mmCIF file of C-alpha atoms and ligand atoms in Angstrom:
data_model
loop_
_atom_site.group_PDB
_atom_site.id
_atom_site.type_symbol
_atom_site.label_atom_id
_atom_site.label_comp_id
_atom_site.label_asym_id
_atom_site.label_seq_id
_atom_site.Cartn_x
_atom_site.Cartn_y
_atom_site.Cartn_z
ATOM 1 C CA MET Q 1 75.655 67.845 87.862
ATOM 2 C CA LEU Q 2 78.034 65.158 85.953
ATOM 3 C CA ARG Q 3 80.996 66.052 84.169
ATOM 4 C CA LEU Q 4 83.169 63.648 82.155
ATOM 5 C CA LEU Q 5 86.846 64.658 82.297
ATOM 6 C CA SER Q 6 89.142 62.976 79.684
ATOM 7 C CA VAL Q 7 92.997 63.040 80.369
ATOM 8 C CA ASN Q 8 95.344 61.764 77.437
ATOM 9 C CA PHE Q 9 98.413 59.997 78.944
ATOM 10 C CA GLY Q 10 100.503 59.270 76.046
ATOM 11 C CA GLY Q 11 97.986 57.460 74.119
ATOM 12 C CA LEU Q 12 96.084 56.048 77.166
ATOM 13 C CA ILE Q 13 93.181 57.250 77.655
ATOM 14 C CA LYS Q 14 91.660 57.522 81.199
ATOM 15 C CA HIS Q 15 88.265 58.558 82.037
ATOM 16 C CA LYS Q 16 87.338 60.264 84.879
ATOM 17 C CA THR Q 17 83.789 61.115 86.534
ATOM 18 C CA LEU Q 18 83.702 63.928 88.652
ATOM 19 C CA LEU Q 19 80.721 64.804 90.605
ATOM 20 C CA SER Q 20 80.521 68.618 91.083
ATOM 21 C CA LEU Q 21 77.997 70.098 93.036
ATOM 22 C CA THR Q 22 75.716 72.903 91.489
ATOM 23 C CA PHE Q 23 76.232 75.476 94.359
ATOM 24 C CA SER Q 24 79.401 75.646 96.454
ATOM 25 C CA THR Q 25 79.821 76.806 99.837
ATOM 26 C CA SER Q 26 80.762 80.441 98.717
ATOM 27 C CA SER Q 27 77.787 80.827 96.633
ATOM 28 C CA VAL Q 28 75.586 79.638 99.633
ATOM 29 C CA MET Q 29 77.361 82.572 101.614
ATOM 30 C CA ALA Q 30 77.097 84.999 98.617
ATOM 31 C CA LYS Q 31 73.469 84.605 98.916
ATOM 32 C CA SER Q 32 72.979 84.570 102.388
ATOM 33 C CA LYS Q 33 71.062 87.406 104.251
ATOM 34 C CA PHE Q 34 74.434 88.060 106.301
ATOM 35 C CA GLU Q 35 76.089 88.788 103.179
ATOM 36 C CA TYR Q 36 75.640 92.447 103.688
ATOM 37 C CA VAL Q 37 77.988 93.203 106.230
ATOM 38 C CA ARG Q 38 80.790 92.836 103.903
ATOM 39 C CA ASN Q 39 80.072 96.346 102.954
ATOM 40 C CA PHE Q 40 81.251 97.349 106.416
ATOM 41 C CA GLU Q 41 84.854 96.901 105.192
ATOM 42 C CA LEU Q 42 86.901 99.906 104.251
ATOM 43 C CA ASP Q 43 88.232 99.997 100.859
ATOM 44 C CA ASP Q 44 91.666 100.860 101.924
ATOM 45 C CA LYS Q 45 93.626 100.276 98.467
ATOM 46 C CA CYS Q 46 96.859 102.606 98.532
ATOM 47 C CA LEU Q 47 96.604 105.290 95.723
ATOM 48 C CA LYS Q 48 98.124 103.937 92.591
ATOM 49 C CA ASN Q 49 101.862 105.025 91.321
ATOM 50 C CA CYS Q 50 103.011 105.773 95.063
ATOM 51 C CA TYR Q 51 105.862 104.068 97.306
ATOM 52 C CA ILE Q 52 104.159 102.303 99.809
ATOM 53 C CA VAL Q 53 106.120 102.320 103.007
ATOM 54 C CA VAL Q 54 105.458 100.289 106.081
ATOM 55 C CA ARG Q 55 107.129 101.705 109.436
ATOM 56 C CA LEU Q 56 106.989 99.462 112.263
ATOM 57 C CA ASP Q 57 108.617 100.229 115.688
ATOM 58 C CA GLY Q 58 108.801 98.399 118.991
ATOM 59 C CA ARG Q 59 106.457 98.536 121.474
ATOM 60 C CA ASN Q 60 107.769 100.137 124.722
ATOM 61 C CA PHE Q 61 111.342 99.114 124.166
ATOM 62 C CA HIS Q 62 112.354 101.550 126.821
ATOM 63 C CA LYS Q 63 111.473 98.921 129.170
ATOM 64 C CA PHE Q 64 112.047 95.699 126.893
ATOM 65 C CA SER Q 65 115.852 97.023 126.616
ATOM 66 C CA ASP Q 66 115.995 97.242 130.165
ATOM 67 C CA GLN Q 67 114.768 94.181 130.969
ATOM 68 C CA HIS Q 68 116.673 92.317 128.591
ATOM 69 C CA ASN Q 69 119.941 94.143 129.459
ATOM 70 C CA PHE Q 70 120.643 95.560 126.360
ATOM 71 C CA ILE Q 71 124.092 97.001 125.935
ATOM 72 C CA LYS Q 72 123.834 100.717 126.297
ATOM 73 C CA PRO Q 73 123.695 102.884 123.915
ATOM 74 C CA ASN Q 74 124.098 100.474 121.267
ATOM 75 C CA ASP Q 75 123.383 96.486 121.615
ATOM 76 C CA ASP Q 76 124.393 94.912 118.977
ATOM 77 C CA ARG Q 77 122.903 91.488 119.767
ATOM 78 C CA ALA Q 78 119.533 93.436 119.529
ATOM 79 C CA LEU Q 79 120.547 95.452 116.365
ATOM 80 C CA GLY Q 80 121.659 92.450 114.783
ATOM 81 C CA LEU Q 81 118.338 90.624 115.512
ATOM 82 C CA MET Q 82 116.158 93.592 114.192
ATOM 83 C CA SER Q 83 118.306 93.142 110.625
ATOM 84 C CA ARG Q 84 117.781 89.644 110.807
ATOM 85 C CA SER Q 85 114.184 89.857 111.169
ATOM 86 C CA ALA Q 86 113.758 92.614 108.563
ATOM 87 C CA ARG Q 87 115.821 90.523 106.103
ATOM 88 C CA SER Q 88 113.111 87.788 106.621
ATOM 89 C CA VAL Q 89 110.337 90.184 105.984
ATOM 90 C CA MET Q 90 112.298 91.037 102.545
ATOM 91 C CA GLU Q 91 112.609 87.254 101.582
ATOM 92 C CA ASP Q 92 108.821 86.733 102.292
ATOM 93 C CA LEU Q 93 107.428 89.827 100.290
ATOM 94 C CA GLU Q 94 109.613 90.376 97.407
ATOM 95 C CA ASP Q 95 108.198 93.556 95.992
ATOM 96 C CA ILE Q 96 110.085 95.436 99.066
ATOM 97 C CA THR Q 97 113.207 96.930 97.343
ATOM 98 C CA ILE Q 98 114.510 98.467 100.289
ATOM 99 C CA ALA Q 99 114.400 98.804 104.094
ATOM 100 C CA TYR Q 100 115.925 100.766 106.712
ATOM 101 C CA GLY Q 101 116.020 100.493 110.355
ATOM 102 C CA GLN Q 102 117.494 101.930 113.600
ATOM 103 C CA SER Q 103 117.166 101.386 117.089
ATOM 104 C CA ASP Q 104 113.612 99.802 117.507
ATOM 105 C CA GLU Q 105 112.281 100.882 114.124
ATOM 106 C CA PHE Q 106 112.269 99.403 110.570
ATOM 107 C CA SER Q 107 110.859 101.030 107.451
ATOM 108 C CA PHE Q 108 109.782 98.893 104.393
ATOM 109 C CA VAL Q 109 109.460 100.238 100.806
ATOM 110 C CA PHE Q 110 107.094 98.443 98.109
ATOM 111 C CA LYS Q 111 107.683 99.172 94.795
ATOM 112 C CA ARG Q 112 105.531 101.971 93.551
ATOM 113 C CA SER Q 113 103.833 99.445 90.903
ATOM 114 C CA THR Q 114 103.351 96.544 93.477
ATOM 115 C CA THR Q 115 99.867 94.915 93.079
ATOM 116 C CA TRP Q 116 100.907 92.741 96.231
ATOM 117 C CA PHE Q 117 97.294 92.063 98.325
ATOM 118 C CA LYS Q 118 95.644 94.254 95.779
ATOM 119 C CA ARG Q 119 97.825 97.243 97.566
ATOM 120 C CA ARG Q 120 95.613 97.048 100.353
ATOM 121 C CA ALA Q 121 97.551 99.064 103.288
ATOM 122 C CA SER Q 122 95.942 96.866 106.263
ATOM 123 C CA LYS Q 123 97.023 93.513 104.410
ATOM 124 C CA LEU Q 124 100.559 94.803 103.802
ATOM 125 C CA MET Q 125 100.981 96.452 107.102
ATOM 126 C CA THR Q 126 99.958 93.248 109.315
ATOM 127 C CA HIS Q 127 102.027 91.058 107.060
ATOM 128 C CA VAL Q 128 105.031 93.003 107.371
ATOM 129 C CA THR Q 129 104.714 93.773 111.020
ATOM 130 C CA SER Q 130 103.570 89.914 111.791
ATOM 131 C CA GLN Q 131 106.217 88.310 110.139
ATOM 132 C CA PHE Q 132 108.717 90.618 111.683
ATOM 133 C CA SER Q 133 107.329 89.889 114.927
ATOM 134 C CA SER Q 134 107.594 85.978 114.519
ATOM 135 C CA SER Q 135 111.064 86.333 113.224
ATOM 136 C CA PHE Q 136 112.204 88.520 116.268
ATOM 137 C CA VAL Q 137 111.109 85.454 118.379
ATOM 138 C CA PHE Q 138 112.186 82.972 116.149
ATOM 139 C CA TYR Q 139 115.825 84.261 115.827
ATOM 140 C CA TRP Q 140 116.188 85.349 119.297
ATOM 141 C CA LYS Q 141 118.522 82.439 120.455
ATOM 142 C CA GLU Q 142 120.956 83.149 117.588
ATOM 143 C CA TYR Q 143 121.478 86.645 118.968
ATOM 144 C CA PHE Q 144 121.251 86.183 122.684
ATOM 145 C CA GLY Q 145 121.978 82.648 122.869
ATOM 146 C CA GLU Q 146 121.125 81.314 126.351
ATOM 147 C CA GLN Q 147 119.351 84.552 127.713
ATOM 148 C CA PRO Q 148 115.876 84.097 127.779
ATOM 149 C CA LEU Q 149 113.434 86.114 125.782
ATOM 150 C CA LEU Q 150 111.257 87.346 129.138
ATOM 151 C CA TYR Q 151 108.105 88.333 127.501
ATOM 152 C CA PRO Q 152 106.617 88.332 123.859
ATOM 153 C CA PRO Q 153 107.591 91.746 122.368
ATOM 154 C CA SER Q 154 105.293 93.588 119.979
ATOM 155 C CA PHE Q 155 105.487 96.410 117.515
ATOM 156 C CA ASP Q 156 103.315 98.945 116.060
ATOM 157 C CA GLY Q 157 102.945 99.398 112.120
ATOM 158 C CA ARG Q 158 101.870 102.470 109.911
ATOM 159 C CA VAL Q 159 101.351 103.018 106.080
ATOM 160 C CA VAL Q 160 102.996 105.876 104.472
ATOM 161 C CA LEU Q 161 102.467 106.746 100.681
ATOM 162 C CA TYR Q 162 105.010 108.792 99.120
ATOM 163 C CA PRO Q 163 104.343 109.961 95.657
ATOM 164 C CA THR Q 164 107.348 111.093 94.143
ATOM 165 C CA ASN Q 165 111.304 109.802 94.404
ATOM 166 C CA ARG Q 166 112.353 112.774 96.162
ATOM 167 C CA ASN Q 167 109.591 112.434 98.768
ATOM 168 C CA LEU Q 168 110.836 108.861 99.334
ATOM 169 C CA LYS Q 169 114.322 109.586 99.398
ATOM 170 C CA ASP Q 170 113.409 112.634 101.986
ATOM 171 C CA TYR Q 171 111.514 110.018 104.332
ATOM 172 C CA LEU Q 172 114.585 107.591 104.263
ATOM 173 C CA SER Q 173 116.883 110.731 105.067
ATOM 174 C CA TRP Q 174 114.711 111.651 107.451
ATOM 175 C CA ARG Q 175 114.689 108.293 109.515
ATOM 176 C CA GLN Q 176 118.733 108.445 108.863
ATOM 177 C CA ALA Q 177 119.140 111.942 110.392
ATOM 178 C CA ASP Q 178 117.150 110.474 113.118
ATOM 179 C CA CYS Q 179 119.663 107.975 113.609
ATOM 180 C CA HIS Q 180 122.592 110.146 113.674
ATOM 181 C CA ILE Q 181 121.032 112.815 115.844
ATOM 182 C CA ASN Q 182 120.000 109.920 118.451
ATOM 183 C CA ASN Q 183 123.085 108.355 118.221
ATOM 184 C CA LEU Q 184 125.385 111.165 119.004
ATOM 185 C CA TYR Q 185 123.522 112.211 121.928
ATOM 186 C CA ASN Q 186 123.306 108.840 123.312
ATOM 187 C CA THR Q 187 126.995 108.089 122.666
ATOM 188 C CA THR Q 188 127.656 111.353 124.538
ATOM 189 C CA PHE Q 189 125.259 110.568 127.570
ATOM 190 C CA TRP Q 190 126.581 107.099 127.853
ATOM 191 C CA THR Q 191 130.198 108.173 127.877
ATOM 192 C CA LEU Q 192 129.673 110.918 130.356
ATOM 193 C CA VAL Q 193 127.765 108.125 132.767
ATOM 194 C CA GLN Q 194 130.131 105.136 131.901
ATOM 195 C CA LYS Q 195 133.263 107.123 131.741
ATOM 196 C CA GLY Q 196 132.856 110.331 133.269
ATOM 197 C CA GLY Q 197 131.230 109.202 136.087
ATOM 198 C CA LEU Q 198 128.139 111.351 136.029
ATOM 199 C CA THR Q 199 124.858 110.341 137.190
ATOM 200 C CA THR Q 200 121.992 110.455 134.399
ATOM 201 C CA THR Q 201 120.530 113.418 135.620
ATOM 202 C CA GLN Q 202 124.028 115.041 135.523
ATOM 203 C CA ALA Q 203 124.561 113.925 132.019
ATOM 204 C CA GLU Q 204 121.191 115.054 131.106
ATOM 205 C CA GLU Q 205 121.819 118.766 132.512
ATOM 206 C CA ARG Q 206 125.122 118.531 130.881
ATOM 207 C CA LEU Q 207 123.749 118.058 127.413
ATOM 208 C CA ASN Q 208 120.654 119.963 127.790
ATOM 209 C CA GLY Q 209 120.988 122.843 124.983
ATOM 210 C CA THR Q 210 124.054 121.385 123.224
ATOM 211 C CA GLN Q 211 124.430 121.422 119.567
ATOM 212 C CA ALA Q 212 126.103 118.633 117.185
ATOM 213 C CA ALA Q 213 129.357 120.381 117.574
ATOM 214 C CA ASP Q 214 129.370 120.534 121.422
ATOM 215 C CA LYS Q 215 128.736 116.584 121.977
ATOM 216 C CA ASN Q 216 131.752 116.066 119.377
ATOM 217 C CA GLU Q 217 133.716 118.276 121.306
ATOM 218 C CA ILE Q 218 132.912 116.792 124.764
ATOM 219 C CA LEU Q 219 134.098 113.481 123.592
ATOM 220 C CA PHE Q 220 136.993 114.465 121.792
ATOM 221 C CA SER Q 221 138.465 116.697 124.430
ATOM 222 C CA GLU Q 222 137.339 114.747 127.510
ATOM 223 C CA PHE Q 223 137.765 111.173 126.375
ATOM 224 C CA SER Q 224 139.775 111.294 123.095
ATOM 225 C CA ILE Q 225 137.112 109.867 121.022
ATOM 226 C CA ASN Q 226 136.354 110.933 117.690
ATOM 227 C CA TYR Q 227 132.811 110.360 117.062
ATOM 228 C CA ASN Q 228 133.822 109.973 113.270
ATOM 229 C CA ASN Q 229 135.787 106.873 113.972
ATOM 230 C CA GLU Q 230 132.526 105.238 115.718
ATOM 231 C CA SER Q 231 130.988 102.359 114.110
ATOM 232 C CA SER Q 232 129.079 103.087 111.217
ATOM 233 C CA PHE Q 233 126.697 100.246 111.808
ATOM 234 C CA HIS Q 234 125.617 102.567 114.648
ATOM 235 C CA LYS Q 235 125.682 105.969 112.929
ATOM 236 C CA LYS Q 236 124.049 105.241 110.255
ATOM 237 C CA GLY Q 237 121.523 102.235 110.750
ATOM 238 C CA THR Q 238 121.135 99.482 108.522
ATOM 239 C CA THR Q 239 120.246 99.349 104.921
ATOM 240 C CA LEU Q 240 118.903 96.130 103.156
ATOM 241 C CA ILE Q 241 118.338 95.838 99.398
ATOM 242 C CA TRP Q 242 118.484 93.141 96.661
ATOM 243 C CA GLU Q 243 121.673 92.539 94.904
ATOM 244 C CA LYS Q 244 122.736 89.848 92.187
ATOM 245 C CA VAL Q 245 125.532 88.326 93.724
ATOM 246 C CA THR Q 246 127.817 85.591 92.528
ATOM 247 C CA GLU Q 247 128.586 82.447 94.577
ATOM 248 C CA THR Q 248 131.111 79.605 93.947
ATOM 249 C CA ALA Q 249 130.928 76.342 95.624
ATOM 250 C CA THR Q 250 132.835 73.216 95.085
ATOM 251 C CA LYS Q 251 131.125 70.061 94.778
ATOM 252 C CA GLN Q 252 131.979 66.272 94.670
ATOM 253 C CA ILE Q 253 130.884 64.466 91.707
ATOM 254 C CA LYS Q 254 131.065 60.706 90.872
ATOM 255 C CA ARG Q 255 132.309 59.775 87.185
ATOM 256 C CA PRO Q 256 131.736 56.070 86.361
ATOM 257 C CA ASP Q 257 135.497 55.434 85.522
ATOM 258 C CA GLU Q 258 137.450 58.083 87.084
ATOM 259 C CA GLY Q 259 135.993 57.672 90.717
ATOM 260 C CA GLU Q 260 134.985 60.992 92.593
ATOM 261 C CA SER Q 261 136.278 64.408 91.469
ATOM 262 C CA GLU Q 262 135.937 67.993 92.966
ATOM 263 C CA VAL Q 263 134.305 70.537 90.373
ATOM 264 C CA THR Q 264 133.798 74.474 90.824
ATOM 265 C CA VAL Q 265 130.043 75.498 90.602
ATOM 266 C CA THR Q 266 129.180 79.247 90.212
ATOM 267 C CA ARG Q 267 125.881 80.861 90.260
ATOM 268 C CA THR Q 268 124.247 84.115 90.573
ATOM 269 C CA ARG Q 269 121.198 84.928 92.317
ATOM 270 C CA LYS Q 270 119.203 87.615 94.043
ATOM 271 C CA LYS Q 271 120.256 88.036 97.653
ATOM 272 C CA VAL Q 272 119.291 90.359 100.238
ATOM 273 C CA THR Q 273 122.625 92.717 101.212
ATOM 274 C CA SER Q 274 123.005 94.730 104.368
ATOM 275 C CA HIS Q 275 124.867 97.897 103.860
ATOM 276 C CA SER Q 276 125.678 100.583 106.872
ATOM 277 C CA CYS Q 277 126.106 103.508 104.471
ATOM 278 C CA ASP Q 278 125.028 107.294 103.881
ATOM 279 C CA ILE Q 279 121.652 106.940 101.932
ATOM 280 C CA ILE Q 280 121.025 110.805 102.436
ATOM 281 C CA GLY Q 281 123.608 111.663 99.566
ATOM 282 C CA ASP Q 282 123.204 110.819 95.901
ATOM 283 C CA GLN Q 283 125.766 108.241 95.677
ATOM 284 C CA PHE Q 284 124.025 105.414 97.257
ATOM 285 C CA TRP Q 285 121.381 106.060 94.870
ATOM 286 C CA GLU Q 286 123.478 106.374 91.618
ATOM 287 C CA GLU Q 287 124.928 103.155 92.474
ATOM 288 C CA HIS Q 288 121.695 101.239 93.338
ATOM 289 C CA ALA Q 289 119.638 102.807 90.565
ATOM 290 C CA ASP Q 290 117.357 100.137 90.130
ATOM 291 C CA ILE Q 291 115.546 101.040 93.674
ATOM 292 C CA LEU Q 292 113.679 103.824 92.037
ATOM 293 C CA GLU Q 293 111.125 103.671 89.449
ATOM 294 C CA SER Q 294 110.434 106.562 86.896
ATOM 295 C CA ASP Q 295 108.276 109.404 88.394
ATOM 296 C CA GLN Q 296 106.319 109.216 84.787
ATOM 297 C CA CYS Q 297 104.370 106.436 85.373
HETATM 298 P P1 LIG F 1 106.750 103.505 121.971
HETATM 299 O O1 LIG F 1 107.733 103.054 120.768
HETATM 300 O O2 LIG F 1 106.309 104.634 121.888
HETATM 301 O O3 LIG F 1 106.194 102.252 122.194
HETATM 302 O O4 LIG F 1 107.986 103.391 123.130
HETATM 303 P P2 LIG F 1 109.660 102.906 123.152
HETATM 304 O O5 LIG F 1 109.996 102.732 124.564
HETATM 305 O O6 LIG F 1 109.628 101.677 122.258
HETATM 306 O O7 LIG F 1 110.427 104.523 122.619
HETATM 307 P P3 LIG F 1 110.979 104.829 121.238
HETATM 308 O O8 LIG F 1 110.581 103.565 120.244
HETATM 309 O O9 LIG F 1 111.150 105.811 120.987
HETATM 310 O O10 LIG F 1 112.709 104.352 121.583
HETATM 311 C C1 LIG F 1 113.266 103.133 121.395
HETATM 312 C C2 LIG F 1 113.775 102.629 122.973
HETATM 313 O O11 LIG F 1 114.607 101.335 122.713
HETATM 314 C C3 LIG F 1 115.049 103.340 123.605
HETATM 315 O O12 LIG F 1 114.064 103.512 125.077
HETATM 316 C C4 LIG F 1 116.068 102.666 123.586
HETATM 317 C C5 LIG F 1 115.733 101.564 123.105
HETATM 318 N N1 LIG F 1 116.723 100.696 122.563
HETATM 319 C C6 LIG F 1 116.629 100.465 120.998
HETATM 320 N N2 LIG F 1 117.684 99.906 120.414
HETATM 321 C C7 LIG F 1 118.485 99.847 121.714
HETATM 322 C C8 LIG F 1 119.853 99.130 121.680
HETATM 323 O O13 LIG F 1 120.781 98.734 120.972
HETATM 324 N N3 LIG F 1 120.450 99.387 123.170
HETATM 325 C C9 LIG F 1 119.906 100.071 124.284
HETATM 326 N N4 LIG F 1 120.283 99.972 125.375
HETATM 327 N N5 LIG F 1 118.648 100.348 124.117
HETATM 328 C C10 LIG F 1 117.885 100.482 122.888
HETATM 329 MG MG1 LIG F 2 109.347 102.081 120.214
HETATM 330 MG MG1 LIG F 3 111.532 103.792 118.213
#
């Protein structure tokens, strides 16, 4: 089929002749006898109005952390690399409004109204997990310097839907409570080993059946460590959100008669910011009211 296309460029008429074929490759495919195999694909669209949470977790990081000599119980290089990789995911997929991470896991929350990838669970999950994994490798050197990455790490992913704001807040509270429980245990365990001279088996026996108050007491009375004063990065994990930030920069500009002069430029832009704060109580949600959407949608 011949088609004539006229384009007017400021009075200049140019004629372009386009030869377009009456069939395309896809229409051939559509008519092929093989087309029926598409029906085997599952419809995995996430239910409307629900928050979509993708949680990823490092595969066999017990071994990975040992082989890469992670500092016990918390390695700030590893935790920093996890957060850097999560920021890369958020910058790539802007419909993620909040992400929360601790240890070798990160949870990403998509807007409940998101239409990204037609809300297909497998697309969302694989994009998040692969962007995270490649970033983890890409930024490795920034955090570990000359220490080599010995083998390619991998992360599993899952999708969970939460229909109400309460459910979503409880989900994030659950992950942060998990961070607290594990960090208190690991801090006490490794203090008993590193400062108390216990073997790992002895430390395990010592902590068997203890409550949070007992661990706080061991740290305080035997090692003069007040758990409350430990780093909030380790106690609370990392929360990433989008925030408007105002940035100021100085620029050199050339003026025809005055020569070079310096001007200050201020601009506001949305940026992923990192917080190690409590997300279980109401204060965080009141201060960042734009993260949650109305339950009446
Ligand atoms: P999985 O998830 O079933 O494939 O198995 P793992 O081994 O990844 O187990 P998981 O995810 O329950 O536990 C995370 C492991 O990662 C745990 O053994 C401690 C280790 N890990 C995470 N962050 C750090 C860190 O900052 N320092 C050290 N020393 N270890 C860490
Ligand atoms: Mg893991
Ligand atoms: Mg884990």
